[in-house]
Coordinates of C-alpha atoms in Angstrom, one line a residue:
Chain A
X27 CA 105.9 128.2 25.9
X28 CA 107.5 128.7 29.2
X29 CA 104.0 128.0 30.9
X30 CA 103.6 125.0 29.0
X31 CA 106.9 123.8 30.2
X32 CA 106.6 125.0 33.9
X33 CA 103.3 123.2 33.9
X34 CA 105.1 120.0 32.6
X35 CA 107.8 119.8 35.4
X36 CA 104.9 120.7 38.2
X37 CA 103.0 117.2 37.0
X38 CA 106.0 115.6 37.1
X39 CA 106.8 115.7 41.3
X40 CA 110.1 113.6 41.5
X41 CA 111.6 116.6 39.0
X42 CA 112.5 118.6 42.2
X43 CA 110.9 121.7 44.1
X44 CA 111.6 125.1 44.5
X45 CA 111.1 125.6 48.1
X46 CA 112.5 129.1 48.7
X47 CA 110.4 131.6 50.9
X48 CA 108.1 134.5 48.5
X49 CA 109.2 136.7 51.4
X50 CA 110.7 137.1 55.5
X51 CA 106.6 137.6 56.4
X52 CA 106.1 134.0 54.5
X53 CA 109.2 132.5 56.4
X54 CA 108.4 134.3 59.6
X55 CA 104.7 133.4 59.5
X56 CA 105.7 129.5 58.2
X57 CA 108.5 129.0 60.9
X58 CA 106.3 130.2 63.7
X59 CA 103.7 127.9 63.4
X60 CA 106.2 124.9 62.5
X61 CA 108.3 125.4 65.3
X62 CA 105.4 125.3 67.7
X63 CA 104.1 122.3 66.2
X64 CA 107.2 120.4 66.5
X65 CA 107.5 121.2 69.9
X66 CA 103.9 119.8 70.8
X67 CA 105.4 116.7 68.9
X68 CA 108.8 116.9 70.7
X69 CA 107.0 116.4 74.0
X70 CA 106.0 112.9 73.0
X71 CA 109.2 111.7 71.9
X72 CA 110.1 108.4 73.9
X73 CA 112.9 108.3 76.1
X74 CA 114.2 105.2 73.3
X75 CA 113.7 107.5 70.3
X76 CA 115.8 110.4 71.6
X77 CA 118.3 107.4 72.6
X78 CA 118.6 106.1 68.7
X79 CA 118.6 109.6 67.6
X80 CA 121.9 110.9 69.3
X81 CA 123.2 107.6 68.6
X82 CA 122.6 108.3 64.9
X83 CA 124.4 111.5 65.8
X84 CA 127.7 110.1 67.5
X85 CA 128.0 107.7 64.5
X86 CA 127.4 110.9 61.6
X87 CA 129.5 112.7 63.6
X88 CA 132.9 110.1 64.3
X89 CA 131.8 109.5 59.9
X90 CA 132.2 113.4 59.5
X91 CA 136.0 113.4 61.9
X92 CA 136.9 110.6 59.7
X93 CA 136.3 112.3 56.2
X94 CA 137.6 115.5 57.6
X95 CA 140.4 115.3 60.0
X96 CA 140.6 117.9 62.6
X97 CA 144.5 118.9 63.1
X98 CA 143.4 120.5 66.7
X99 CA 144.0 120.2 70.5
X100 CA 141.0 118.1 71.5
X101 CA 140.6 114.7 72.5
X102 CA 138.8 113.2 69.4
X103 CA 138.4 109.6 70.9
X104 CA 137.6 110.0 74.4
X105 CA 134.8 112.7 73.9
X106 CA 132.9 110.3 71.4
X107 CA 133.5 107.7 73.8
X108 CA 132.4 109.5 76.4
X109 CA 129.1 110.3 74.6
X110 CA 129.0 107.0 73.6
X111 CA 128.6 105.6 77.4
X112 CA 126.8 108.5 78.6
X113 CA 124.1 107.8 76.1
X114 CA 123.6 104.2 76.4
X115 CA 124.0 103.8 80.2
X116 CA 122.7 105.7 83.2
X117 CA 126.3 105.1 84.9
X118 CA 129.7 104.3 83.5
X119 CA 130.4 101.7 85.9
X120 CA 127.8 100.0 84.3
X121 CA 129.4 99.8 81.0
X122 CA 132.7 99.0 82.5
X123 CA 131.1 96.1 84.0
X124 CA 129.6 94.8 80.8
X125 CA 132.9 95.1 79.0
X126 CA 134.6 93.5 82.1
X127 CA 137.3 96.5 82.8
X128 CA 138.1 98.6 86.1
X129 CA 135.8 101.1 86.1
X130 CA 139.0 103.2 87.4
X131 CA 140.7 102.3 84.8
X132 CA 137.8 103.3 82.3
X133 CA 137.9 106.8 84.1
X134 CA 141.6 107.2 83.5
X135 CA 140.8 106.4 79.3
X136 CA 137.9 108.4 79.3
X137 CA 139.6 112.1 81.0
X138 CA 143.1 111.4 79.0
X139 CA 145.0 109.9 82.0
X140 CA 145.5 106.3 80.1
X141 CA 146.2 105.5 77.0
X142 CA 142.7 103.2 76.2
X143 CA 144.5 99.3 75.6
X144 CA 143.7 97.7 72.0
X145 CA 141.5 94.9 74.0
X146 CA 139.8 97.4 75.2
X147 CA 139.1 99.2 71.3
X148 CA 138.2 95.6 71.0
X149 CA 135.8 95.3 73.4
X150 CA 134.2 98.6 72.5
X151 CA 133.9 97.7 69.0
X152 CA 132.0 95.0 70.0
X153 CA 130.0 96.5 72.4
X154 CA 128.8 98.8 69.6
X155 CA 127.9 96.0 67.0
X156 CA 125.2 95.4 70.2
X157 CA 124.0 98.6 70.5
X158 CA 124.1 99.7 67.1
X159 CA 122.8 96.5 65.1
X160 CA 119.2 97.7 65.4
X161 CA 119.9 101.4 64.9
X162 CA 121.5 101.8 61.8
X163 CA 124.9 100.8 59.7
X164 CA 127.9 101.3 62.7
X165 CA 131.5 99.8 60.8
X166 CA 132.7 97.8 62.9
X167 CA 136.5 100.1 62.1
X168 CA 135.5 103.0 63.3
X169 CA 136.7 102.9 66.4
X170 CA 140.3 102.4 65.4
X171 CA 140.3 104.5 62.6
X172 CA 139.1 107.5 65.3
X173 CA 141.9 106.6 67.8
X174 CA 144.8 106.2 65.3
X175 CA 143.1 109.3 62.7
X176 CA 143.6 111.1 66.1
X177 CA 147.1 110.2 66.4
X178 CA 148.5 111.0 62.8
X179 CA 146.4 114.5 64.0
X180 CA 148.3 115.1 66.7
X181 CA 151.0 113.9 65.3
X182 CA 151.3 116.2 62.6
X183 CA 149.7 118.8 64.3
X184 CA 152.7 119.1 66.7
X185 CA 155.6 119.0 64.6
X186 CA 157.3 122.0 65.8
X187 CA 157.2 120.7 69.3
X188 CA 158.5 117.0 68.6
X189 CA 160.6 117.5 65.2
X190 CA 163.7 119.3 66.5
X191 CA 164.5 116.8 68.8
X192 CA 163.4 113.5 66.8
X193 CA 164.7 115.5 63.7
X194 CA 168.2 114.6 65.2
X195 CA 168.5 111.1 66.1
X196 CA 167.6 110.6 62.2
X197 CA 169.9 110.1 59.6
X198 CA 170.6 108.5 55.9
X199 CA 174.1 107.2 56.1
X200 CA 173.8 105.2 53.2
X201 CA 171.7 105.6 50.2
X202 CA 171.5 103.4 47.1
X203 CA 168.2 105.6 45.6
Chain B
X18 CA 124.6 105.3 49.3
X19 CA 123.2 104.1 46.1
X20 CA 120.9 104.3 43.1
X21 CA 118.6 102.2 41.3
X22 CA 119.3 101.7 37.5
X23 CA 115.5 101.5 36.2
X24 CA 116.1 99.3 33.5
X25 CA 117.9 96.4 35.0
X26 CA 117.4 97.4 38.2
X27 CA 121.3 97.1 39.2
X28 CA 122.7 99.4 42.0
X29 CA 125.3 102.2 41.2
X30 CA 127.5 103.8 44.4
X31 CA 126.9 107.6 44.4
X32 CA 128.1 109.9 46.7
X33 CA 127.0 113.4 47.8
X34 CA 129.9 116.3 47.6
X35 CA 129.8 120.2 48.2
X36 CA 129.2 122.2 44.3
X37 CA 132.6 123.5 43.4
X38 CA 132.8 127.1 41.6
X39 CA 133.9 125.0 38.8
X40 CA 130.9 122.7 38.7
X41 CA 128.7 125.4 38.6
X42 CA 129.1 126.2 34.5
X43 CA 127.6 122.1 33.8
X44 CA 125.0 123.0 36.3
X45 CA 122.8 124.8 33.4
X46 CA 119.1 125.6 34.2
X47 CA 118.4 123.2 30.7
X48 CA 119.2 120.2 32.1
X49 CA 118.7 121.1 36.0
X50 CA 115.5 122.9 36.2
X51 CA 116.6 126.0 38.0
X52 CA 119.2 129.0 38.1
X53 CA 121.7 127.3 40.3
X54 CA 124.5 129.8 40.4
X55 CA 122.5 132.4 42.3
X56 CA 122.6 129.8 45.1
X57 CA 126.3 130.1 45.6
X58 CA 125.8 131.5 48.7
X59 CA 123.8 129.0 50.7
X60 CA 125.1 125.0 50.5
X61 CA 124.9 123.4 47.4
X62 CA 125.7 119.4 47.1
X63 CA 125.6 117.1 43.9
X64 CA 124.5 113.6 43.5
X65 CA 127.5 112.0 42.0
X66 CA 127.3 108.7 40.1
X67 CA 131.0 107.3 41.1
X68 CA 131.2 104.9 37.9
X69 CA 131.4 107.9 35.7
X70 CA 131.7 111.1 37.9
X71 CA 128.3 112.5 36.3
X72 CA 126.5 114.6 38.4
X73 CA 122.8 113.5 38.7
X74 CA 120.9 115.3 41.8
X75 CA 121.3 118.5 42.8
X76 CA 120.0 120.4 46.5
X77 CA 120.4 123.8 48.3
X78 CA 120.4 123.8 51.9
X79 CA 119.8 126.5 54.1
X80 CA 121.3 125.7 58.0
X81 CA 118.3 127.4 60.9
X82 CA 120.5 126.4 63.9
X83 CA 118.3 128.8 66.0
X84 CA 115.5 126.6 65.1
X85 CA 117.2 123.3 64.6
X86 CA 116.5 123.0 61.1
X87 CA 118.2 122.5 57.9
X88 CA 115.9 123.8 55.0
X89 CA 115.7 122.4 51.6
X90 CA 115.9 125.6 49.4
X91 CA 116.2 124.0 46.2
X92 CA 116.5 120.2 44.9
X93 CA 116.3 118.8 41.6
X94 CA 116.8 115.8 39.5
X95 CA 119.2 116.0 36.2
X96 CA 116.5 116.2 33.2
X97 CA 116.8 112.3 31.9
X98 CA 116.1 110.9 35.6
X99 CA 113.0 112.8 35.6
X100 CA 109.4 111.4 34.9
X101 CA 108.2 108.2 33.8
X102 CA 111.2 107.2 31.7
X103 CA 113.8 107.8 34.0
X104 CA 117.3 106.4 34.1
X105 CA 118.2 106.2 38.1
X106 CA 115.7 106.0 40.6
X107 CA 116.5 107.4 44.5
X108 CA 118.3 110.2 43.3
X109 CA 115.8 112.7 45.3
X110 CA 115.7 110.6 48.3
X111 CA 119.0 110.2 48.6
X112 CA 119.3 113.8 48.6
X113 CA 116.8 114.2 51.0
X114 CA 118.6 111.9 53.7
X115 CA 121.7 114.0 53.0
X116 CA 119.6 117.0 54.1
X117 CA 118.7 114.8 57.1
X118 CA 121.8 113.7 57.9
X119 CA 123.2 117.3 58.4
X120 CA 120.4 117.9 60.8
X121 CA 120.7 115.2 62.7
X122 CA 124.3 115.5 62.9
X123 CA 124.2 118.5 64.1
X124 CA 120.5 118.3 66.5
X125 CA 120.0 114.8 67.6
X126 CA 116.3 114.3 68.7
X127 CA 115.7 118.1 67.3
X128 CA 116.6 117.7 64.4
X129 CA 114.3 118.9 61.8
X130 CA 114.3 119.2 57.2
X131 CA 111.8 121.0 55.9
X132 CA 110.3 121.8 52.5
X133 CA 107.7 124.1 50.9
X134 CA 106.6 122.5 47.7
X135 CA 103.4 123.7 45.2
X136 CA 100.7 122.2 47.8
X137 CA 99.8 119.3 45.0
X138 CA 103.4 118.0 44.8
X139 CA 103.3 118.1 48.7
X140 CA 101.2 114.8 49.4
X141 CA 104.3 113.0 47.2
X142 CA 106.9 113.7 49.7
X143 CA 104.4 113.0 52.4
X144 CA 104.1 109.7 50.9
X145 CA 107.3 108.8 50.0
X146 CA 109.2 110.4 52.7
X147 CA 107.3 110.4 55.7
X148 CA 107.4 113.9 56.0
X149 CA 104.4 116.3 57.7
X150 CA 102.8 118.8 57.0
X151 CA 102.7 122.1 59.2
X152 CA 100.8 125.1 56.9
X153 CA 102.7 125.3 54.1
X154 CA 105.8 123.5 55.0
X155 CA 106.5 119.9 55.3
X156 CA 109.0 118.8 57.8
X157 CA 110.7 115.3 58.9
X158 CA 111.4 115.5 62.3
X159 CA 112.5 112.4 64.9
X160 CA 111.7 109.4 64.2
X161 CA 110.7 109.5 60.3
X162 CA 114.0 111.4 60.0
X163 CA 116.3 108.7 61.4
X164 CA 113.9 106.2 59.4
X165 CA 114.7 107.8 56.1
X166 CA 118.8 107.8 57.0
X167 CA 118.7 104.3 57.7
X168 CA 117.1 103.4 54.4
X169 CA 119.2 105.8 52.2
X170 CA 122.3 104.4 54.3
X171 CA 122.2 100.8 53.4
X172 CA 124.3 99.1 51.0

């Protein structure tokens, strides 16, 4: 009976797979000769390939900040941004110049020194409609929702050190709840 | 992310989520195929139909960072979207591109899924998938990978 059914679900290839390793000589043996074949492929990767796929990358990655808010010390928006140019151009000033910004003043956004304007989120956002329309699905929000996601981070993150003084200069004199 | 309702052929919005300790008593080897409990400790995502929160895919992943890979322990279709008179089609391959989006996510151009099916299921995911074979295992590597998450991705 059991063969019978085991034989059923194997004729049947959308049903799923069991793909587990018999044993750690299989998976040792397997993994060997995989990882040198990839390798022998990796060499041949063009220098546009490699390009789309860390793209894909900075876009899963800004998906996966966005669904799961980090409440840490980092810099959220200017490391993806940073990425971002570095990826796409072999110089910043270059993407400064096609976004028509100071390329100091892209600098100071980029290492934390400036807050980054909204024309400039603007800019960016549009900038990465171009680079992404033949890559894959990029929402166009996603820039924003890093940048302010970022800031309700922070902002809750630090609490202790802004609450004490804010927590003062608040008050309900007057409540008709 | 969606699936394709075989009859009418409409689209239904799914989503992939981590198994929860609760989930795992609905999981039953009946109408999954396999003993899913024992993979509590490796990841386990569902394929969830968000019109009516029913669970219709399930995979096991197994995260290789040392080798850049994600492997694909265990995946399965719920029992009525399997075989010829299915209900949803793209459930696998939507669980597939999950897989490949955790790789990618986390290797960029080395990025690498692999698989170890019964060698005659292996020339379906070959087909349908792109992947290639390498002894026993089939991978989907850069730029098949990226392929299949752009497909899976669209609306």
């Amino acid at each position: 009976m059991t063969n019978k059914k085991n034989k059923k679900y194997d004729e049947d290839v959308e049903f799923g797979v069991d793909s587990r390793y018999a044993s750690s000589k299989e998976y040792d043996s397997e993994a060997a000769s995989l990882m040198e074949a990839r390798l022998n492929r990796m060499k041949k990767l063009s220098g546009s390939q490699i390009i789309r796929a860390r793209l894909i990358q900075l876009k899963l990655q800004m998906d996966e900040y966005l669904n799961q808010p980090v409440y840490d010390n980092r810099n959220h928006f200017s490391e993806f941004l940073k990425r971002y140019i570095d990826t796409v151009y072999s110089a910043r000033n270059k993407f400064a110049h096609d976004i028509n910004i100071d390329a100091t003043k892209l600098s100071q956004v980029i290492n934390n020194h400036r807050e980054p304007q909204e024309e400039f989120i603007m800019k960016l956002m549009i900038h990465s409609e171009m680079v992404y329309r033949d890559i894959c699905d990029f929402q166009k929000r996603t820039w924003y929702q890093v940048y302010y996601q970022e800031k309700i981070c922070d902002a809750m993150s630090s609490q202790d050190e802004w609450r004490p003084k804010i927590e003062k200069e608040v008050k309900l004199s007057e409540s008709r709840l | 992310m969606y699936i394709v309702e075989v009859s009418s052929g409409d689209k239904h919005e799914v989503l992939v989520l981590p198994v929860e300790e609760s989930d795992y008593k609905q999981l039953t080897k009946t109408r999954f195929y396999f003993a899913w409990k024992a993979e509590v400790a490796y990841e386990v995502y569902k394929l969830l139909l968000i019109r009516t929160g029913e669970v219709l895919g399930l995979v096991s992943l197994e995260r290789i960072p040392e080798e850049w890979r994600v492997h694909i322990r265990l995946l399965s279709v719920s029992k009525e979207n399997a075989g010829k008179h299915k209900k949803y089609d793209r459930v696998a391959g939507n669980l597939i591109a999950h897989a490949s989006k955790i790789a990618v996510r986390s290797y960029a151009e080395l990025a690498c899924v692999s698989l170890k099916p019964k060698s005659h299921i292996a020339q379906h995911y070959i087909d349908q998938y792109g992947m290639r074979r390498t002894g026993m295992t089939l991978s989907l590597e850069v730029p098949e990978i990226l392929d299949l998450i752009s497909y899976y991705s669209h609306d």
